[in-house]
Amino acid sequence: MGRSASQDVMITLVVSAMLIWLLPLMISTYTLTVLVIYGMLGLSLGLIWGFGGILCFGQAAFFGLGAYTYAIAAINIGESTLPMILAVLVPAVFAALLGAMMFYGRLTDVYLGVITLVVTLILFKFVNSTAGPQYVIGNARLGGFNGIPGFQTLNVPGDPGAYIWGDPYFYVCAIALVIVFLLVTWLLRSSFGRIAVGIRENEVRMGLMGYDVAARKTVLFAIGAAIAGLAGALFANWGEIVTPNLFSLGQSAEIIIWCIVGGLGTRFGPIVGAAGLAYLKFMLGQQSMIDNTLVMGLILVLFVLFLPRGLVPAVASLLNSIFGRTKRKPRPRRMRRARHG
Amino acid sequence: MSLNRRELLGGAAALSTAAMLPSASMAADTIQLGSILDTSGIFDAYGKPMDQAMRLAVKEINDAGGLLGKQVEVAAYDTQSDMALYSQYAQQLTRQDKVDVVHGGILSASREAIRQTMRKTKTLYFYNVQYEGGVCDRNIFVTGVTPAQQVEVLVPYAMKKSGPKVHILAADYNYGQITARWIQKFVEDNGGEVVATDFFPLDVADFGSTITKIQQTAPDLVFAPLVGGAHLSFFRQWSAAGMKDKVPLASTTMGVGNEHKVLTPEEGNGIMVAYNYSQELETPANIAFKAKWQAEYGDTTAIHELAVSTYQGIMLWAAGVRKAGSVERDAVVDALETGISIEGPAGKVTIDPQTHHATVDVHIMEFEGQGMTVIETLPQRAPIDTQAVCDLQANPGDNTQYEIEI
Amino acid sequence: MDLSFVILVEVLYGVASLVLISAGLAVVFGMMKVINLAHGEFMMMGGYATITAVGLGVNVFVAMLVIAPLVVGLIGLIVERLVIRHLYGRLVDTMLATWGLSLVFIGLATMIFGNTTTGISTPIPGFAVGGYQVNGYNFFIIIVTIVLVIAMFAVLRGTRAGLIARGTMQRSDMAAALGYSPDRIYMMTFFCGSALSGLAGAVLAPLVGLVPTSGGAYIAKAFITVIAGGPSLIAGLVSSATSFGLVSQFFTFAISPVIGEVALLIAAVVLLRTMPQGITGRFFKGKL
Amino acid sequence: MVETVLETSGLTMRFGGVTASDNVNFKLKARELRCLIGPNGAGKSTFFKCVTGLLTPTEGHVYMRGQEVTGWQPHQIASLGVGIKTQTPNVMDALSVHENIWLAARRFYNVVEARERADSIIDRLALGAIARTQLGQLAHGERQRVELGIVAVADPWLVLLDEPAAGMSAQDVDRMTEIIHELTRFAAVVIVEHDMQFIRSIAQTVTVFHQGAVLMEDHVERVMSDPQVRAVYLGKKA
């Protein structure tokens, strides 16, 4: 809360402009695009978990739902603008319904985890068993395990022939991430965001103050799902194919790992965690000495044990202690992660 | 930056750093072959031997003096059984490494994930895997067998040995769905009847209720194109229930990844299959191939159908390059379209110009003592399923995977 | 008649296997309020321990019922000492750490055993009931499960260790006040829970093949069963396994195995929504 | 005629076979200060939770300012303008004192007004020095005081406090008494408490609970000298 809103926006814009300019010089834009998309996906969970205290084991469900919605809509509609909008709306509505069911049922922590996990599994199993010709939505075959290839990819709005791909697509994704990031910043600075943090800290108290906790959590959950859905649609455009793997528990696990490693309760942490680990995975694919899963697992265990706040907060407090601007006592603050669900 | 990576990745850094550099400088004196396979993750049982076969084929080509006087250099990526990485590495291979040809892809989903990238970047692509058929794209060559090639010969044989009532258990994805339809067609063509068809997603491992169901339909033969490790449980549970000696089994997939070596002889013996390759083939070509494999890797037990398809795919490409006198895509495609053929470990492999699929020898086999004993060889079976829908000579611009209607 | 018997066996088997795959997780959760997401991988290691032991010439029953539980129990002990004990009381952190461990174990198993499906054949032959063949091994699993539940009940009811365990389940500080080091109790609990996971993995290994990622197939089901069971260890385990087993087997026979699995998952959502504290949070209160 | 702000009729709460609250009829007038006393397990807290919506009573009705609120959620009851403080300090530990109180004010006022109200109540409660400190780092008494600020900031007309003086120093209790008296100038206050000292110092009318039911309701001095109440407190059957 130290900086004013306009400072925050300026810093974000300057830093992201630098990154968008510099990074393509080091990493190919095609790979960068997916890192940006994963960053957005990480941010979606970082928002609801880090600021809303909702630990969702099924963020991949919204990601997959966004991707599939886009693919199916794009096959049926052709022009990509409406499919993009649908890909944001469908996961948001789905999450609102699911969230309302959970939060008005006063389900918290582990139970919330089980439900989100189970819903993801159901979606995965359903999509995975739609190989038969009877599973058709409009002109789109769901395709089961093999997924849906060959849909219309992103085009300049209004001109279905003008595809946006390659380097321009990277810039579209990067700018989308910056916009989402700024929206999240604005949301967190607003009363809604501060109330969400209050709910994360103490749900009962916020209820006793007169806040409808279930409604607010439902809305936040839906916002997170909308961001994940947007990331899913961008991913579908990038990969030009959607498969049930998008819904898998492995995918959900990765999102959670990104958030832990990057740092919860920060906006930047999940993005850094997502992009960093996805790049690490990409690099590890080019060697065969050590198993990739092993590395990811070790990273998660070590972070939970030794750096439970994640990289970004740790680096920030390190910088603070070196270039300490204020004489405030270092606060041994440990966020009570998801204690209230 | 590269220093950190080197510390992190040790020996692999050299490869990745090389991959980062513009490859134009080296492209002049070597030919670049891109490979993209799952050599880790859940599909590595398929991918690892394919990778070995690919390296063996390239080594053989280079030892014989290379292609057009140049050495062939491999750029290989491990996709870790992750579909997202297929897209990424395909971009890497085509846009940064700028390879001359790409061999790889295992699951149909992985092929579809990269096929369009290959087409857009005009990179010649070989898919060396048994699959459901129907891909019609001038940029791709497919060297694995398709359902009709197997089912056409296996169904009459299996029905003759058992009887006319058939129960089908198929993997619930593209391949299984299409194969089940071909089985149905050939069963009916041969005067039989399909009493039931059940589909199972790839992660189903408990077949108890299914085995009970099969006993209710009381078939003479169970046709089981089941795929992957979980489905292997069916064959085990089938035998554990004591059904094995009562109703015979046939499959178009069992053993493609050497699954039969995991089953005990009691569980596996007698299952009928039809493939392009068997380790037990007694042809001089196969004996020589196994000797080369033995010399390179010390152990031939890992060789399977898909590995041999990969080997044959690379040899076909090499033959095409030699004939064309160039690695340029259109020249090589034209050369391959002359109906070029090679003599591989599994017999003669010929490119079918109409579909870019392969005409191959199909062997009817039965499992015996964890091996596949060849019962009968049917030479040069054409890919009739794909031929029914695809004619690249007439429509060279075609770019679809047809769902074959029967 | 024959058919109904065969179906009865299948249903019992469905329930028994759910109890079996959830027991290890239930013990650890019930006693320590720790969700061990590496539970599935413990089962996977039980399977590999069995296959390795059989490969070395050990009798298959000894390998399944003795060696696998011991090996996995010891692995569990190491895990508890190195990781879990630093995280007691932090439910979400233990879940995340054990999730990480599960990935580590998958990676290790891949590097050691490779990704090829392995397995051993079932040591008990099938037999005929009227016109139907029944998998004899299903009976073995049902019997192992019944013995296991009775043994758990007997230990908790009849032994000193069981008394301490029950005390710890009620109030972890009570046991400490009585002079029992919670540290040691937790250590032993984790050992027992891991051993149970190992046993389950070993017993199921002959039926379904084994790959390093096999654990993933179990963890979700076990997790759901344990949470839906609620606070009472044995009553919760048995009641939720029975409900889910019945639902999933009914739909499996009526429609297909996939629908059976989906029905189980939907039943879990409905159950948790209506009874957020699990079955024994509402019924069978205060039972074991 | 003074308005009745809180009324229960036949309020009953059973847990399995245990009746924790037994046919309680209760009335509270505007700006009245009432203490609920009784030994442990007498049903004070159950009654409190039923009134605040934390529990849904098995039988009976709850009315606030004449409106039936039986079975309402706590947030709905709080939205009527009821300030509630639960037994254990119930605050946002990772947030500062100011943020805690601001959040409570923001429910009823816009951003600017909420800040002004939070500032003013912080002054009144003498929390200025620690306004930017996280609650997690404060002493128990300070946290209790902050919670009282949370309750009071939105100008409630009914305040329900569960053991506000528990675990506080004598000095803190004095300040607490002062604040509560100040509250009664505008609001009716119900206090659940078993610290007799504290009750004597603030209360006039008390309601005594025993075994879930209301044992008696009278002026504090008469209650204290009642033999039945004494017997109950000493654990003897009356």
mmCIF file of C-alpha atoms in Angstrom, chain C residues 33-256:
data_model
loop_
_atom_site.group_PDB
_atom_site.id
_atom_site.type_symbol
_atom_site.label_atom_id
_atom_site.label_comp_id
_atom_site.label_asym_id
_atom_site.label_seq_id
_atom_site.Cartn_x
_atom_site.Cartn_y
_atom_site.Cartn_z
ATOM 1 C CA LYS C 33 -4.954 -34.442 10.344
ATOM 2 C CA VAL C 34 -2.359 -34.742 7.635
ATOM 3 C CA ILE C 35 -3.471 -35.374 4.075
ATOM 4 C CA ASN C 36 -0.768 -37.442 2.472
ATOM 5 C CA LEU C 37 -1.056 -36.782 -1.238
ATOM 6 C CA ALA C 38 1.879 -39.117 -1.849
ATOM 7 C CA HIS C 39 -0.375 -41.943 -0.688
ATOM 8 C CA GLY C 40 -0.905 -43.179 -4.248
ATOM 9 C CA GLU C 41 2.851 -43.274 -4.787
ATOM 10 C CA PHE C 42 3.277 -45.225 -1.546
ATOM 11 C CA MET C 43 0.904 -47.757 -3.057
ATOM 12 C CA MET C 44 2.882 -47.729 -6.272
ATOM 13 C CA MET C 45 6.077 -48.400 -4.315
ATOM 14 C CA GLY C 46 4.325 -51.257 -2.511
ATOM 15 C CA GLY C 47 3.617 -52.728 -5.916
ATOM 16 C CA TYR C 48 7.206 -52.351 -7.060
ATOM 17 C CA ALA C 49 8.496 -53.777 -3.782
ATOM 18 C CA THR C 50 6.348 -56.851 -4.348
ATOM 19 C CA ILE C 51 7.398 -57.333 -7.940
ATOM 20 C CA THR C 52 11.061 -56.858 -7.084
ATOM 21 C CA ALA C 53 10.825 -59.318 -4.205
ATOM 22 C CA VAL C 54 9.019 -61.883 -6.352
ATOM 23 C CA GLY C 55 11.703 -61.388 -8.963
ATOM 24 C CA LEU C 56 14.285 -62.244 -6.317
ATOM 25 C CA GLY C 57 12.487 -65.492 -5.623
ATOM 26 C CA VAL C 58 10.415 -64.575 -2.577
ATOM 27 C CA ASN C 59 7.035 -66.245 -2.214
ATOM 28 C CA VAL C 60 4.409 -63.933 -3.650
ATOM 29 C CA PHE C 61 2.250 -63.858 -0.502
ATOM 30 C CA VAL C 62 5.213 -63.081 1.723
ATOM 31 C CA ALA C 63 6.200 -60.333 -0.679
ATOM 32 C CA MET C 64 2.726 -58.821 -0.691
ATOM 33 C CA LEU C 65 1.765 -59.160 2.929
ATOM 34 C CA VAL C 66 5.109 -58.693 4.687
ATOM 35 C CA ILE C 67 7.837 -57.207 2.553
ATOM 36 C CA ALA C 68 5.853 -54.504 0.757
ATOM 37 C CA PRO C 69 4.276 -53.040 3.941
ATOM 38 C CA LEU C 70 7.649 -53.050 5.700
ATOM 39 C CA VAL C 71 9.522 -51.411 2.855
ATOM 40 C CA VAL C 72 6.914 -48.735 2.307
ATOM 41 C CA GLY C 73 6.507 -48.218 6.056
ATOM 42 C CA LEU C 74 10.214 -47.501 6.304
ATOM 43 C CA ILE C 75 10.071 -45.114 3.374
ATOM 44 C CA GLY C 76 7.174 -43.424 5.154
ATOM 45 C CA LEU C 77 9.242 -43.155 8.311
ATOM 46 C CA ILE C 78 12.038 -41.421 6.436
ATOM 47 C CA VAL C 79 9.582 -39.076 4.782
ATOM 48 C CA GLU C 80 8.018 -38.242 8.133
ATOM 49 C CA ARG C 81 11.387 -37.454 9.702
ATOM 50 C CA LEU C 82 12.670 -35.412 6.780
ATOM 51 C CA VAL C 83 9.579 -33.507 5.714
ATOM 52 C CA ILE C 84 6.245 -34.039 7.442
ATOM 53 C CA ARG C 85 7.305 -33.368 11.000
ATOM 54 C CA HIS C 86 8.315 -29.837 10.129
ATOM 55 C CA LEU C 87 4.824 -29.130 8.917
ATOM 56 C CA TYR C 88 2.471 -30.412 11.602
ATOM 57 C CA GLY C 89 -0.575 -28.247 12.059
ATOM 58 C CA ARG C 90 -0.187 -26.734 8.599
ATOM 59 C CA LEU C 91 -2.743 -28.753 6.708
ATOM 60 C CA VAL C 92 -2.357 -27.080 3.343
ATOM 61 C CA ASP C 93 1.432 -27.032 3.513
ATOM 62 C CA THR C 94 1.577 -30.751 4.235
ATOM 63 C CA MET C 95 -0.704 -31.375 1.294
ATOM 64 C CA LEU C 96 1.575 -29.391 -0.962
ATOM 65 C CA ALA C 97 4.752 -30.966 0.378
ATOM 66 C CA THR C 98 3.386 -34.475 -0.017
ATOM 67 C CA TRP C 99 2.192 -33.577 -3.480
ATOM 68 C CA GLY C 100 5.769 -32.599 -4.239
ATOM 69 C CA LEU C 101 6.953 -35.864 -2.735
ATOM 70 C CA SER C 102 4.575 -37.776 -4.952
ATOM 71 C CA LEU C 103 6.197 -36.173 -7.986
ATOM 72 C CA VAL C 104 9.631 -37.000 -6.597
ATOM 73 C CA PHE C 105 8.660 -40.646 -6.147
ATOM 74 C CA ILE C 106 7.215 -40.834 -9.646
ATOM 75 C CA GLY C 107 10.464 -39.406 -10.980
ATOM 76 C CA LEU C 108 12.603 -41.799 -8.950
ATOM 77 C CA ALA C 109 10.532 -44.823 -9.915
ATOM 78 C CA THR C 110 10.776 -43.794 -13.558
ATOM 79 C CA MET C 111 14.528 -43.539 -13.339
ATOM 80 C CA ILE C 112 14.817 -46.899 -11.579
ATOM 81 C CA PHE C 113 12.119 -49.044 -13.148
ATOM 82 C CA GLY C 114 11.373 -47.208 -16.380
ATOM 83 C CA ASN C 115 7.951 -46.415 -17.677
ATOM 84 C CA THR C 116 7.090 -49.809 -19.084
ATOM 85 C CA THR C 117 4.076 -51.418 -17.518
ATOM 86 C CA THR C 118 5.112 -54.300 -15.338
ATOM 87 C CA GLY C 119 3.157 -56.636 -13.153
ATOM 88 C CA ILE C 120 2.868 -60.125 -11.799
ATOM 89 C CA SER C 121 0.128 -62.568 -12.531
ATOM 90 C CA THR C 122 -2.522 -63.294 -9.955
ATOM 91 C CA PRO C 123 -1.482 -66.139 -7.686
ATOM 92 C CA ILE C 124 -5.019 -67.514 -7.291
ATOM 93 C CA PRO C 125 -6.849 -69.198 -10.160
ATOM 94 C CA GLY C 126 -10.351 -68.326 -11.245
ATOM 95 C CA PHE C 127 -13.209 -70.738 -10.702
ATOM 96 C CA ALA C 128 -16.630 -71.418 -12.064
ATOM 97 C CA VAL C 129 -19.932 -70.516 -10.421
ATOM 98 C CA GLY C 130 -22.613 -72.210 -12.483
ATOM 99 C CA GLY C 131 -22.094 -70.956 -16.004
ATOM 100 C CA TYR C 132 -19.864 -68.061 -14.962
ATOM 101 C CA GLN C 133 -16.167 -67.733 -14.317
ATOM 102 C CA VAL C 134 -15.183 -65.704 -11.258
ATOM 103 C CA ASN C 135 -11.813 -64.117 -10.604
ATOM 104 C CA GLY C 136 -10.551 -65.966 -7.540
ATOM 105 C CA TYR C 137 -8.290 -63.113 -6.630
ATOM 106 C CA ASN C 138 -11.292 -60.891 -5.933
ATOM 107 C CA PHE C 139 -12.097 -63.163 -2.992
ATOM 108 C CA PHE C 140 -8.582 -62.799 -1.731
ATOM 109 C CA ILE C 141 -8.913 -59.005 -1.773
ATOM 110 C CA ILE C 142 -12.264 -59.143 0.005
ATOM 111 C CA ILE C 143 -10.828 -61.386 2.714
ATOM 112 C CA VAL C 144 -7.674 -59.297 3.153
ATOM 113 C CA THR C 145 -9.858 -56.226 3.572
ATOM 114 C CA ILE C 146 -12.137 -57.841 6.141
ATOM 115 C CA VAL C 147 -9.157 -59.070 8.135
ATOM 116 C CA LEU C 148 -7.597 -55.630 7.894
ATOM 117 C CA VAL C 149 -10.684 -53.843 9.216
ATOM 118 C CA ILE C 150 -11.055 -56.321 12.075
ATOM 119 C CA ALA C 151 -7.386 -55.956 12.914
ATOM 120 C CA MET C 152 -7.597 -52.179 12.917
ATOM 121 C CA PHE C 153 -10.633 -52.344 15.157
ATOM 122 C CA ALA C 154 -8.948 -54.788 17.525
ATOM 123 C CA VAL C 155 -5.799 -52.694 17.772
ATOM 124 C CA LEU C 156 -7.679 -49.475 18.449
ATOM 125 C CA ARG C 157 -10.065 -51.091 20.918
ATOM 126 C CA GLY C 158 -7.954 -53.633 22.656
ATOM 127 C CA THR C 159 -4.379 -52.463 22.932
ATOM 128 C CA ARG C 160 -2.520 -49.825 24.843
ATOM 129 C CA ALA C 161 -1.216 -48.352 21.602
ATOM 130 C CA GLY C 162 -4.782 -48.192 20.392
ATOM 131 C CA LEU C 163 -5.845 -46.358 23.512
ATOM 132 C CA ILE C 164 -3.120 -43.793 23.047
ATOM 133 C CA ALA C 165 -4.093 -43.514 19.407
ATOM 134 C CA ARG C 166 -7.726 -42.916 20.263
ATOM 135 C CA GLY C 167 -6.683 -40.312 22.786
ATOM 136 C CA THR C 168 -4.558 -38.573 20.183
ATOM 137 C CA MET C 169 -7.421 -38.582 17.708
ATOM 138 C CA GLN C 170 -9.657 -36.820 20.212
ATOM 139 C CA ARG C 171 -7.172 -34.338 21.569
ATOM 140 C CA SER C 172 -3.581 -34.391 20.456
ATOM 141 C CA ASP C 173 -2.518 -32.356 23.492
ATOM 142 C CA MET C 174 -4.121 -34.875 25.852
ATOM 143 C CA ALA C 175 -1.770 -37.649 24.924
ATOM 144 C CA ALA C 176 1.127 -35.310 25.489
ATOM 145 C CA ALA C 177 -0.250 -34.367 28.874
ATOM 146 C CA LEU C 178 -0.390 -38.046 29.759
ATOM 147 C CA GLY C 179 3.302 -38.300 29.098
ATOM 148 C CA TYR C 180 3.346 -39.705 25.582
ATOM 149 C CA SER C 181 5.521 -37.827 23.184
ATOM 150 C CA PRO C 182 3.319 -36.727 20.280
ATOM 151 C CA ASP C 183 6.408 -36.792 18.145
ATOM 152 C CA ARG C 184 6.779 -40.533 18.636
ATOM 153 C CA ILE C 185 3.086 -41.165 18.251
ATOM 154 C CA TYR C 186 3.058 -39.300 14.954
ATOM 155 C CA MET C 187 6.117 -41.165 13.800
ATOM 156 C CA MET C 188 4.514 -44.521 14.523
ATOM 157 C CA THR C 189 1.229 -43.439 12.985
ATOM 158 C CA PHE C 190 2.915 -42.418 9.790
ATOM 159 C CA PHE C 191 4.803 -45.688 9.716
ATOM 160 C CA CYS C 192 1.556 -47.649 10.093
ATOM 161 C CA GLY C 193 -0.290 -45.526 7.549
ATOM 162 C CA SER C 194 2.487 -45.912 5.003
ATOM 163 C CA ALA C 195 2.669 -49.638 5.639
ATOM 164 C CA LEU C 196 -1.061 -49.896 4.981
ATOM 165 C CA SER C 197 -0.629 -47.981 1.740
ATOM 166 C CA GLY C 198 2.180 -50.326 0.780
ATOM 167 C CA LEU C 199 0.023 -53.332 1.561
ATOM 168 C CA ALA C 200 -2.824 -52.002 -0.557
ATOM 169 C CA GLY C 201 -0.511 -51.310 -3.468
ATOM 170 C CA ALA C 202 1.016 -54.764 -3.186
ATOM 171 C CA VAL C 203 -2.284 -56.596 -3.002
ATOM 172 C CA LEU C 204 -3.738 -54.724 -5.971
ATOM 173 C CA ALA C 205 -0.596 -54.992 -8.112
ATOM 174 C CA PRO C 206 -1.396 -58.407 -9.613
ATOM 175 C CA LEU C 207 -4.797 -57.218 -10.818
ATOM 176 C CA VAL C 208 -3.745 -53.996 -12.479
ATOM 177 C CA GLY C 209 -0.407 -53.393 -14.119
ATOM 178 C CA LEU C 210 2.146 -51.083 -12.582
ATOM 179 C CA VAL C 211 3.792 -47.947 -13.918
ATOM 180 C CA PRO C 212 5.417 -45.149 -11.912
ATOM 181 C CA THR C 213 2.313 -43.030 -12.420
ATOM 182 C CA SER C 214 -0.059 -45.749 -11.177
ATOM 183 C CA GLY C 215 -0.554 -43.933 -7.895
ATOM 184 C CA GLY C 216 -2.486 -41.164 -9.581
ATOM 185 C CA ALA C 217 -5.362 -43.548 -10.242
ATOM 186 C CA TYR C 218 -5.837 -44.154 -6.533
ATOM 187 C CA ILE C 219 -5.150 -40.895 -4.771
ATOM 188 C CA ALA C 220 -8.282 -39.074 -5.873
ATOM 189 C CA LYS C 221 -10.556 -41.962 -4.900
ATOM 190 C CA ALA C 222 -8.816 -42.490 -1.579
ATOM 191 C CA PHE C 223 -8.869 -38.785 -0.818
ATOM 192 C CA ILE C 224 -12.586 -38.573 -1.576
ATOM 193 C CA THR C 225 -13.408 -41.678 0.435
ATOM 194 C CA VAL C 226 -11.509 -40.500 3.492
ATOM 195 C CA ILE C 227 -12.867 -36.958 3.491
ATOM 196 C CA ALA C 228 -16.415 -38.145 2.869
ATOM 197 C CA GLY C 229 -16.037 -40.628 5.693
ATOM 198 C CA GLY C 230 -15.526 -37.873 8.218
ATOM 199 C CA PRO C 231 -13.892 -37.890 11.618
ATOM 200 C CA SER C 232 -14.435 -41.500 12.728
ATOM 201 C CA LEU C 233 -11.650 -43.670 11.436
ATOM 202 C CA ILE C 234 -13.132 -47.108 10.871
ATOM 203 C CA ALA C 235 -16.825 -46.261 10.732
ATOM 204 C CA GLY C 236 -16.107 -43.428 8.317
ATOM 205 C CA LEU C 237 -13.914 -45.536 6.102
ATOM 206 C CA VAL C 238 -16.354 -48.421 5.886
ATOM 207 C CA SER C 239 -19.479 -46.305 5.506
ATOM 208 C CA SER C 240 -18.151 -44.054 2.778
ATOM 209 C CA ALA C 241 -16.449 -46.916 0.924
ATOM 210 C CA THR C 242 -19.727 -48.819 1.010
ATOM 211 C CA SER C 243 -21.772 -45.900 -0.280
ATOM 212 C CA PHE C 244 -19.344 -45.081 -3.065
ATOM 213 C CA GLY C 245 -18.726 -48.745 -3.894
ATOM 214 C CA LEU C 246 -22.434 -49.424 -4.267
ATOM 215 C CA VAL C 247 -23.055 -46.344 -6.371
ATOM 216 C CA SER C 248 -20.142 -46.917 -8.698
ATOM 217 C CA GLN C 249 -20.742 -50.651 -9.143
ATOM 218 C CA PHE C 250 -24.435 -50.078 -9.784
ATOM 219 C CA PHE C 251 -23.690 -47.651 -12.597
ATOM 220 C CA THR C 252 -20.832 -49.791 -13.850
ATOM 221 C CA PHE C 253 -23.130 -52.736 -14.372
ATOM 222 C CA ALA C 254 -26.045 -50.671 -15.567
ATOM 223 C CA ILE C 255 -24.073 -48.564 -18.028
ATOM 224 C CA SER C 256 -20.267 -48.726 -18.173
#
